[in-house]
PDB file of C-alpha atoms and ligand atoms in Angstrom:
ATOM      1  CA  UNK X   1      62.015 -11.460 -13.539  1.00 32.00           C
ATOM      2  CA  UNK X   2      65.433 -11.183 -15.034  1.00 36.00           C
ATOM      3  CA  UNK X   3      67.610 -13.633 -13.012  1.00 34.00           C
ATOM      4  CA  UNK X   4      70.797 -11.628 -13.515  1.00 34.00           C
ATOM      5  CA  UNK X   5      69.134  -8.585 -12.026  1.00 36.00           C
ATOM      6  CA  UNK X   6      67.701 -10.608  -9.164  1.00 32.00           C
ATOM      7  CA  UNK X   7      71.123 -11.973  -8.246  1.00 34.00           C
ATOM      8  CA  UNK X   8      72.991  -8.729  -8.642  1.00 36.00           C
ATOM      9  CA  UNK X   9      74.598  -7.739  -5.351  1.00 36.00           C
ATOM     10  CA  UNK X  10      73.120  -4.655  -3.718  1.00 39.00           C
ATOM     11  CA  UNK X  11      76.343  -3.976  -1.764  1.00 41.00           C
ATOM     12  CA  UNK X  12      76.699  -0.238  -1.716  1.00 41.00           C
ATOM     13  CA  UNK X  13      73.320   0.833  -2.893  1.00 44.00           C
ATOM     14  CA  UNK X  14      69.779  -0.213  -2.567  1.00 45.00           C
ATOM     15  CA  UNK X  15      67.127   0.053  -5.176  1.00 40.00           C
ATOM     16  CA  UNK X  16      64.138   0.981  -3.066  1.00 47.00           C
ATOM     17  CA  UNK X  17      61.399   0.323  -5.552  1.00 38.00           C
ATOM     18  CA  UNK X  18      61.570   3.672  -7.251  1.00 37.00           C
ATOM     19  CA  UNK X  19      64.254   5.607  -5.450  1.00 41.00           C
ATOM     20  CA  UNK X  20      67.874   4.656  -5.538  1.00 47.00           C
ATOM     21  CA  UNK X  21      69.359   5.286  -2.109  1.00 50.00           C
ATOM     22  CA  UNK X  22      73.003   6.215  -2.483  1.00 52.00           C
ATOM     23  CA  UNK X  23      73.600   4.854   0.988  1.00 60.00           C
ATOM     24  CA  UNK X  24      77.330   4.781   1.069  1.00 78.00           C
ATOM     25  CA  UNK X  25      78.522   7.828  -0.801  1.00 83.00           C
ATOM     26  CA  UNK X  26      82.307   7.204  -0.604  1.00 88.00           C
ATOM     27  CA  UNK X  27      83.354  10.889  -0.534  1.00 91.00           C
ATOM     28  CA  UNK X  28      80.884  11.628   2.284  1.00 90.00           C
ATOM     29  CA  UNK X  29      81.963   8.512   4.168  1.00 93.00           C
ATOM     30  CA  UNK X  30      85.614   9.589   4.011  1.00 95.00           C
ATOM     31  CA  UNK X  31      84.854  13.098   5.199  1.00 96.00           C
ATOM     32  CA  UNK X  32      82.738  11.924   8.150  1.00 97.00           C
ATOM     33  CA  UNK X  33      85.258   9.185   9.035  1.00 98.00           C
ATOM     34  CA  UNK X  34      88.104  11.721   9.247  1.00 98.00           C
ATOM     35  CA  UNK X  35      86.144  13.624  11.893  1.00 98.00           C
ATOM     36  CA  UNK X  36      85.470  10.450  13.856  1.00 98.00           C
ATOM     37  CA  UNK X  37      89.187   9.615  13.898  1.00 98.00           C
ATOM     38  CA  UNK X  38      89.724  12.948  15.631  1.00 98.00           C
ATOM     39  CA  UNK X  39      86.736  12.402  17.961  1.00 98.00           C
ATOM     40  CA  UNK X  40      88.131   9.018  19.051  1.00 98.00           C
ATOM     41  CA  UNK X  41      91.449  10.742  19.853  1.00 98.00           C
ATOM     42  CA  UNK X  42      89.655  13.494  21.774  1.00 98.00           C
ATOM     43  CA  UNK X  43      87.888  10.829  23.808  1.00 98.00           C
ATOM     44  CA  UNK X  44      91.266   9.499  24.885  1.00 98.00           C
ATOM     45  CA  UNK X  45      91.285   6.479  22.595  1.00 98.00           C
ATOM     46  CA  UNK X  46      93.967   5.302  20.199  1.00 98.00           C
ATOM     47  CA  UNK X  47      92.341   5.234  16.743  1.00 98.00           C
ATOM     48  CA  UNK X  48      95.244   3.166  15.420  1.00 98.00           C
ATOM     49  CA  UNK X  49      94.601   0.206  17.703  1.00 98.00           C
ATOM     50  CA  UNK X  50      93.277  -2.815  15.870  1.00 98.00           C
ATOM     51  CA  UNK X  51      89.718  -2.760  17.126  1.00 98.00           C
ATOM     52  CA  UNK X  52      89.217   0.888  16.179  1.00 98.00           C
ATOM     53  CA  UNK X  53      90.953   0.904  12.797  1.00 98.00           C
ATOM     54  CA  UNK X  54      87.735   0.658  10.794  1.00 98.00           C
ATOM     55  CA  UNK X  55      85.488   2.308  13.408  1.00 98.00           C
ATOM     56  CA  UNK X  56      85.448   5.829  11.867  1.00 98.00           C
ATOM     57  CA  UNK X  57      84.316   4.353   8.549  1.00 96.00           C
ATOM     58  CA  UNK X  58      81.753   2.088  10.247  1.00 96.00           C
ATOM     59  CA  UNK X  59      80.300   5.024  12.184  1.00 97.00           C
ATOM     60  CA  UNK X  60      80.145   7.117   9.035  1.00 96.00           C
ATOM     61  CA  UNK X  61      78.234   4.370   7.216  1.00 94.00           C
ATOM     62  CA  UNK X  62      75.926   3.833  10.179  1.00 94.00           C
ATOM     63  CA  UNK X  63      75.155   7.553  10.327  1.00 95.00           C
ATOM     64  CA  UNK X  64      74.512   7.741   6.643  1.00 93.00           C
ATOM     65  CA  UNK X  65      72.150   4.817   6.946  1.00 93.00           C
ATOM     66  CA  UNK X  66      70.415   6.270  10.003  1.00 95.00           C
ATOM     67  CA  UNK X  67      69.701   9.471   8.107  1.00 95.00           C
ATOM     68  CA  UNK X  68      68.920   8.039   4.642  1.00 94.00           C
ATOM     69  CA  UNK X  69      65.455   9.526   4.846  1.00 96.00           C
ATOM     70  CA  UNK X  70      66.938  12.746   3.447  1.00 95.00           C
ATOM     71  CA  UNK X  71      67.330  10.899   0.154  1.00 92.00           C
ATOM     72  CA  UNK X  72      63.719   9.809   0.048  1.00 95.00           C
ATOM     73  CA  UNK X  73      60.696  11.730  -1.209  1.00 97.00           C
ATOM     74  CA  UNK X  74      57.774  10.678   1.062  1.00 98.00           C
ATOM     75  CA  UNK X  75      55.112  12.312  -1.140  1.00 98.00           C
ATOM     76  CA  UNK X  76      56.439  10.455  -4.160  1.00 97.00           C
ATOM     77  CA  UNK X  77      56.325   7.217  -2.190  1.00 97.00           C
ATOM     78  CA  UNK X  78      52.583   7.738  -1.651  1.00 97.00           C
ATOM     79  CA  UNK X  79      51.957   8.897  -5.203  1.00 97.00           C
ATOM     80  CA  UNK X  80      53.575   5.725  -6.547  1.00 96.00           C
ATOM     81  CA  UNK X  81      50.736   3.552  -5.256  1.00 97.00           C
ATOM     82  CA  UNK X  82      47.488   5.522  -5.122  1.00 97.00           C
ATOM     83  CA  UNK X  83      44.414   3.729  -6.356  1.00 97.00           C
ATOM     84  CA  UNK X  84      40.845   4.932  -7.000  1.00 97.00           C
ATOM     85  CA  UNK X  85      38.600   2.993  -4.668  1.00 97.00           C
ATOM     86  CA  UNK X  86      35.132   3.482  -3.251  1.00 96.00           C
ATOM     87  CA  UNK X  87      36.017   2.778   0.399  1.00 97.00           C
ATOM     88  CA  UNK X  88      35.097   5.395   2.946  1.00 96.00           C
ATOM     89  CA  UNK X  89      35.858   3.771   6.299  1.00 98.00           C
ATOM     90  CA  UNK X  90      38.891   4.353   8.424  1.00 98.00           C
ATOM     91  CA  UNK X  91      42.106   2.592   7.339  1.00 98.00           C
ATOM     92  CA  UNK X  92      44.467   1.998  10.274  1.00 98.00           C
ATOM     93  CA  UNK X  93      48.063   0.790  10.120  1.00 98.00           C
ATOM     94  CA  UNK X  94      49.256   0.355  13.664  1.00 98.00           C
ATOM     95  CA  UNK X  95      52.380  -0.766  15.505  1.00 98.00           C
ATOM     96  CA  UNK X  96      54.781   0.528  12.857  1.00 98.00           C
ATOM     97  CA  UNK X  97      58.289   0.319  14.309  1.00 98.00           C
ATOM     98  CA  UNK X  98      59.998   3.665  14.475  1.00 98.00           C
ATOM     99  CA  UNK X  99      63.743   4.223  14.760  1.00 98.00           C
ATOM    100  CA  UNK X 100      64.848   7.808  14.679  1.00 98.00           C
ATOM    101  CA  UNK X 101      67.635  10.050  15.978  1.00 98.00           C
ATOM    102  CA  UNK X 102      67.033  12.958  18.320  1.00 98.00           C
ATOM    103  CA  UNK X 103      68.445  16.114  16.780  1.00 98.00           C
ATOM    104  CA  UNK X 104      69.653  17.421  20.147  1.00 98.00           C
ATOM    105  CA  UNK X 105      71.964  14.602  21.212  1.00 98.00           C
ATOM    106  CA  UNK X 106      72.180  12.396  18.093  1.00 98.00           C
ATOM    107  CA  UNK X 107      70.948   9.505  20.221  1.00 98.00           C
ATOM    108  CA  UNK X 108      68.188   7.146  19.121  1.00 98.00           C
ATOM    109  CA  UNK X 109      64.543   7.356  19.960  1.00 98.00           C
ATOM    110  CA  UNK X 110      62.395   4.380  19.080  1.00 98.00           C
ATOM    111  CA  UNK X 111      58.935   2.939  19.497  1.00 98.00           C
ATOM    112  CA  UNK X 112      55.793   2.682  17.468  1.00 98.00           C
ATOM    113  CA  UNK X 113      53.657   4.775  15.124  1.00 98.00           C
ATOM    114  CA  UNK X 114      49.981   4.318  14.505  1.00 98.00           C
ATOM    115  CA  UNK X 115      48.563   5.926  11.380  1.00 98.00           C
ATOM    116  CA  UNK X 116      45.010   6.173  10.067  1.00 98.00           C
ATOM    117  CA  UNK X 117      43.268   7.906   7.237  1.00 98.00           C
ATOM    118  CA  UNK X 118      39.734   8.031   5.895  1.00 98.00           C
ATOM    119  CA  UNK X 119      39.840   7.773   2.058  1.00 98.00           C
ATOM    120  CA  UNK X 120      38.237  10.328  -0.148  1.00 97.00           C
ATOM    121  CA  UNK X 121      38.047   8.368  -3.411  1.00 96.00           C
ATOM    122  CA  UNK X 122      41.663   7.166  -3.231  1.00 97.00           C
ATOM    123  CA  UNK X 123      43.369   4.540  -1.130  1.00 98.00           C
ATOM    124  CA  UNK X 124      47.119   4.039  -0.930  1.00 98.00           C
ATOM    125  CA  UNK X 125      49.209   0.840  -1.036  1.00 98.00           C
ATOM    126  CA  UNK X 126      49.392  -0.245   2.603  1.00 98.00           C
ATOM    127  CA  UNK X 127      53.178  -0.646   2.698  1.00 98.00           C
ATOM    128  CA  UNK X 128      53.538   2.956   1.678  1.00 98.00           C
ATOM    129  CA  UNK X 129      52.357   4.164   5.109  1.00 98.00           C
ATOM    130  CA  UNK X 130      55.309   2.569   6.973  1.00 98.00           C
ATOM    131  CA  UNK X 131      57.555   3.741   4.163  1.00 98.00           C
ATOM    132  CA  UNK X 132      56.475   7.313   4.728  1.00 98.00           C
ATOM    133  CA  UNK X 133      57.013   6.890   8.492  1.00 98.00           C
ATOM    134  CA  UNK X 134      60.543   5.630   7.757  1.00 98.00           C
ATOM    135  CA  UNK X 135      61.335   8.362   5.247  1.00 98.00           C
ATOM    136  CA  UNK X 136      60.712  11.004   7.925  1.00 98.00           C
ATOM    137  CA  UNK X 137      62.059   8.970  10.869  1.00 98.00           C
ATOM    138  CA  UNK X 138      65.381   8.300   9.222  1.00 97.00           C
ATOM    139  CA  UNK X 139      66.466  11.896   9.662  1.00 98.00           C
ATOM    140  CA  UNK X 140      67.497  13.987  12.646  1.00 98.00           C
ATOM    141  CA  UNK X 141      64.190  14.625  14.356  1.00 98.00           C
ATOM    142  CA  UNK X 142      62.149  15.648  17.324  1.00 98.00           C
ATOM    143  CA  UNK X 143      59.152  13.420  17.918  1.00 98.00           C
ATOM    144  CA  UNK X 144      56.640  16.232  17.544  1.00 98.00           C
ATOM    145  CA  UNK X 145      57.911  17.261  14.084  1.00 98.00           C
ATOM    146  CA  UNK X 146      58.095  13.650  12.957  1.00 99.00           C
ATOM    147  CA  UNK X 147      54.428  13.237  13.924  1.00 99.00           C
ATOM    148  CA  UNK X 148      53.323  16.383  12.104  1.00 99.00           C
ATOM    149  CA  UNK X 149      55.386  15.655   8.990  1.00 98.00           C
ATOM    150  CA  UNK X 150      53.741  12.243   8.549  1.00 99.00           C
ATOM    151  CA  UNK X 151      50.301  13.745   9.029  1.00 98.00           C
ATOM    152  CA  UNK X 152      50.928  16.620   6.591  1.00 98.00           C
ATOM    153  CA  UNK X 153      52.466  14.422   3.904  1.00 98.00           C
ATOM    154  CA  UNK X 154      49.476  12.038   3.889  1.00 98.00           C
ATOM    155  CA  UNK X 155      46.952  14.906   4.045  1.00 98.00           C
ATOM    156  CA  UNK X 156      48.561  16.920   1.257  1.00 98.00           C
ATOM    157  CA  UNK X 157      49.255  13.969  -1.076  1.00 98.00           C
ATOM    158  CA  UNK X 158      46.205  11.819  -0.625  1.00 98.00           C
ATOM    159  CA  UNK X 159      43.641  14.520   0.291  1.00 98.00           C
ATOM    160  CA  UNK X 160      41.725  12.150   2.523  1.00 98.00           C
ATOM    161  CA  UNK X 161      38.749  13.048   4.751  1.00 98.00           C
ATOM    162  CA  UNK X 162      41.147  12.996   7.689  1.00 98.00           C
ATOM    163  CA  UNK X 163      44.504  11.724   8.972  1.00 98.00           C
ATOM    164  CA  UNK X 164      45.508  10.567  12.442  1.00 98.00           C
ATOM    165  CA  UNK X 165      49.025   9.890  13.698  1.00 98.00           C
ATOM    166  CA  UNK X 166      50.044   8.721  17.154  1.00 98.00           C
ATOM    167  CA  UNK X 167      53.678   7.985  18.008  1.00 98.00           C
ATOM    168  CA  UNK X 168      54.952   6.429  21.252  1.00 98.00           C
ATOM    169  CA  UNK X 169      58.714   6.448  21.773  1.00 98.00           C
ATOM    170  CA  UNK X 170      61.449   5.956  24.296  1.00 98.00           C
ATOM    171  CA  UNK X 171      64.316   8.463  24.010  1.00 98.00           C
ATOM    172  CA  UNK X 172      67.777   7.148  24.843  1.00 98.00           C
ATOM    173  CA  UNK X 173      68.901  10.694  25.647  1.00 98.00           C
ATOM    174  CA  UNK X 174      66.486  10.481  28.600  1.00 98.00           C
ATOM    175  CA  UNK X 175      67.480   6.926  29.561  1.00 98.00           C
ATOM    176  CA  UNK X 176      71.225   6.381  29.222  1.00 97.00           C
ATOM    177  CA  UNK X 177      72.210   9.938  30.123  1.00 97.00           C
ATOM    178  CA  UNK X 178      70.628  13.145  31.446  1.00 97.00           C
ATOM    179  CA  UNK X 179      67.577  12.528  33.579  1.00 97.00           C
ATOM    180  CA  UNK X 180      68.059   8.722  33.265  1.00 97.00           C
ATOM    181  CA  UNK X 181      64.424   7.669  33.253  1.00 97.00           C
ATOM    182  CA  UNK X 182      64.443   4.130  31.878  1.00 97.00           C
ATOM    183  CA  UNK X 183      60.743   3.590  31.392  1.00 97.00           C
ATOM    184  CA  UNK X 184      59.269   6.917  30.398  1.00 97.00           C
ATOM    185  CA  UNK X 185      57.458   6.887  27.066  1.00 98.00           C
ATOM    186  CA  UNK X 186      56.580  10.018  25.108  1.00 98.00           C
ATOM    187  CA  UNK X 187      53.330  10.071  23.161  1.00 98.00           C
ATOM    188  CA  UNK X 188      52.616  12.595  20.415  1.00 98.00           C
ATOM    189  CA  UNK X 189      49.607  12.885  18.169  1.00 98.00           C
ATOM    190  CA  UNK X 190      48.453  14.858  15.140  1.00 98.00           C
ATOM    191  CA  UNK X 191      45.048  14.923  13.475  1.00 98.00           C
ATOM    192  CA  UNK X 192      43.327  16.496  10.506  1.00 98.00           C
ATOM    193  CA  UNK X 193      39.786  16.746   9.160  1.00 98.00           C
ATOM    194  CA  UNK X 194      37.301  14.216  10.465  1.00 98.00           C
ATOM    195  CA  UNK X 195      39.605  13.240  13.329  1.00 98.00           C
ATOM    196  CA  UNK X 196      38.724  16.580  14.970  1.00 97.00           C
ATOM    197  CA  UNK X 197      35.411  14.925  15.848  1.00 98.00           C
ATOM    198  CA  UNK X 198      35.442  13.196  19.206  1.00 97.00           C
ATOM    199  CA  UNK X 199      33.667  10.065  17.894  1.00 98.00           C
ATOM    200  CA  UNK X 200      36.057   9.498  15.004  1.00 98.00           C
ATOM    201  CA  UNK X 201      39.087  10.123  17.138  1.00 98.00           C
ATOM    202  CA  UNK X 202      37.772   7.740  19.796  1.00 98.00           C
ATOM    203  CA  UNK X 203      37.279   4.999  17.162  1.00 98.00           C
ATOM    204  CA  UNK X 204      40.878   5.417  16.048  1.00 98.00           C
ATOM    205  CA  UNK X 205      42.164   5.276  19.602  1.00 97.00           C
ATOM    206  CA  UNK X 206      40.051   2.190  20.270  1.00 97.00           C
ATOM    207  CA  UNK X 207      41.377   0.470  17.134  1.00 97.00           C
ATOM    208  CA  UNK X 208      45.059   1.130  17.937  1.00 97.00           C
ATOM    209  CA  UNK X 209      44.678  -0.219  21.468  1.00 95.00           C
ATOM    210  CA  UNK X 210      42.601  -3.269  20.393  1.00 89.00           C
ATOM    211  CA  UNK X 211      44.428  -6.585  20.175  1.00 80.00           C
ATOM    212  CA  UNK X 212      44.048  -9.088  17.312  1.00 72.00           C
ATOM    213  CA  UNK X 213      43.649 -12.007  19.736  1.00 68.00           C
TER     214      UNK X 213
HETATM  215  N1  GTP Z 301      60.300  18.118  22.673  1.00 59.64           N
HETATM  216  C1  GTP Z 301      61.249  17.239  22.448  1.00 59.64           C
HETATM  217  N2  GTP Z 301      62.363  17.295  23.161  1.00 59.64           N
HETATM  218  C2  GTP Z 301      63.282  16.366  22.896  1.00 59.64           C
HETATM  219  C3  GTP Z 301      63.178  15.362  21.963  1.00 59.64           C
HETATM  220  N3  GTP Z 301      64.307  14.615  21.997  1.00 59.64           N
HETATM  221  C4  GTP Z 301      65.076  15.150  22.950  1.00 59.64           C
HETATM  222  N4  GTP Z 301      64.487  16.212  23.538  1.00 59.64           N
HETATM  223  C5  GTP Z 301      64.870  17.122  24.596  1.00 59.64           C
HETATM  224  O1  GTP Z 301      65.705  18.133  24.113  1.00 59.64           O
HETATM  225  C6  GTP Z 301      66.101  18.865  25.260  1.00 59.64           C
HETATM  226  C7  GTP Z 301      67.422  19.567  25.049  1.00 59.64           C
HETATM  227  O2  GTP Z 301      67.587  20.332  26.191  1.00 59.64           O
HETATM  228  P1  GTP Z 301      68.978  20.974  26.645  1.00 59.64           P
HETATM  229  O3  GTP Z 301      68.801  21.531  28.043  1.00 59.64           O
HETATM  230  O4  GTP Z 301      69.441  21.934  25.573  1.00 59.64           O
HETATM  231  O5  GTP Z 301      69.962  19.722  26.612  1.00 59.64           O
HETATM  232  P2  GTP Z 301      70.567  18.948  27.830  1.00 59.64           P
HETATM  233  O6  GTP Z 301      71.333  19.865  28.725  1.00 59.64           O
HETATM  234  O7  GTP Z 301      71.329  17.785  27.285  1.00 59.64           O
HETATM  235  O8  GTP Z 301      69.261  18.470  28.625  1.00 59.64           O
HETATM  236  P3  GTP Z 301      68.983  17.167  29.504  1.00 59.64           P
HETATM  237  O9  GTP Z 301      68.585  16.073  28.570  1.00 59.64           O
HETATM  238  O10 GTP Z 301      67.831  17.583  30.389  1.00 59.64           O
HETATM  239  O11 GTP Z 301      70.238  16.845  30.242  1.00 59.64           O
HETATM  240  C8  GTP Z 301      66.076  17.863  26.391  1.00 59.64           C
HETATM  241  O12 GTP Z 301      65.071  18.281  27.324  1.00 59.64           O
HETATM  242  C9  GTP Z 301      65.658  16.560  25.718  1.00 59.64           C
HETATM  243  O13 GTP Z 301      64.897  15.716  26.559  1.00 59.64           O
HETATM  244  C10 GTP Z 301      61.993  15.321  21.192  1.00 59.64           C
HETATM  245  O14 GTP Z 301      61.784  14.511  20.300  1.00 59.64           O
HETATM  246  N5  GTP Z 301      61.060  16.292  21.485  1.00 59.64           N
HETATM  247 ZN1   ZN Z 302      67.997  13.898  22.791  1.00 59.64          ZN
END
């Protein structure tokens, strides 16, 4: 590895393997920050007090980060690490942390995703499954669409025998406001192909609830 490259600061951008995420687009940050200055004022705050001086810019950067999935191509992420392999059993990646933003309130929802597929001549680099989850989660979402988008992307790109996705999340819009239910968890699921069969689906559900201990 080239040492200079290795030590180069990644300050305002991240090289994400194959896709450069222009995380902090300065023009966009400025535009969003201007709005937040006004929002702070509307909330009865003084945007010129010391603690808030940089807040509009911080919020703008945070929002750009929380929605950086728009800059990613999930299908390309999968295509970048597909390998021919004669393995025909279920591959399960479970307990993938999910952080997303509800499109109704712009509040976080978070939890876990469990993803499985049954290869059809091709396997995919394992890390690419959580990367696909992130690429869709880091957008404004509803949990149902997030679940379907992950399923469809894997099915269309990898053409496996079947795909299964289960997502379990807590929604802050239901906890810190609104109905204020602190412990409710929403579960969504999406299946294709072989996972329509009761036996296959049951094996997946057993594997995602099984513990390693
Ligand atoms: N189906 C679905 N609904 C969601 C998701 N995230 C948030 N919501 C819901 O979106 C709905 C928006 O409903 P509205 O009545 O327009 O908004 P609201 O007045 O803020 O509703 P309350 O949250 O009930 O106070 C709420 O019921 C939220 O719970 C999600 O991922 N999936
Ligand atoms: Zn919400």
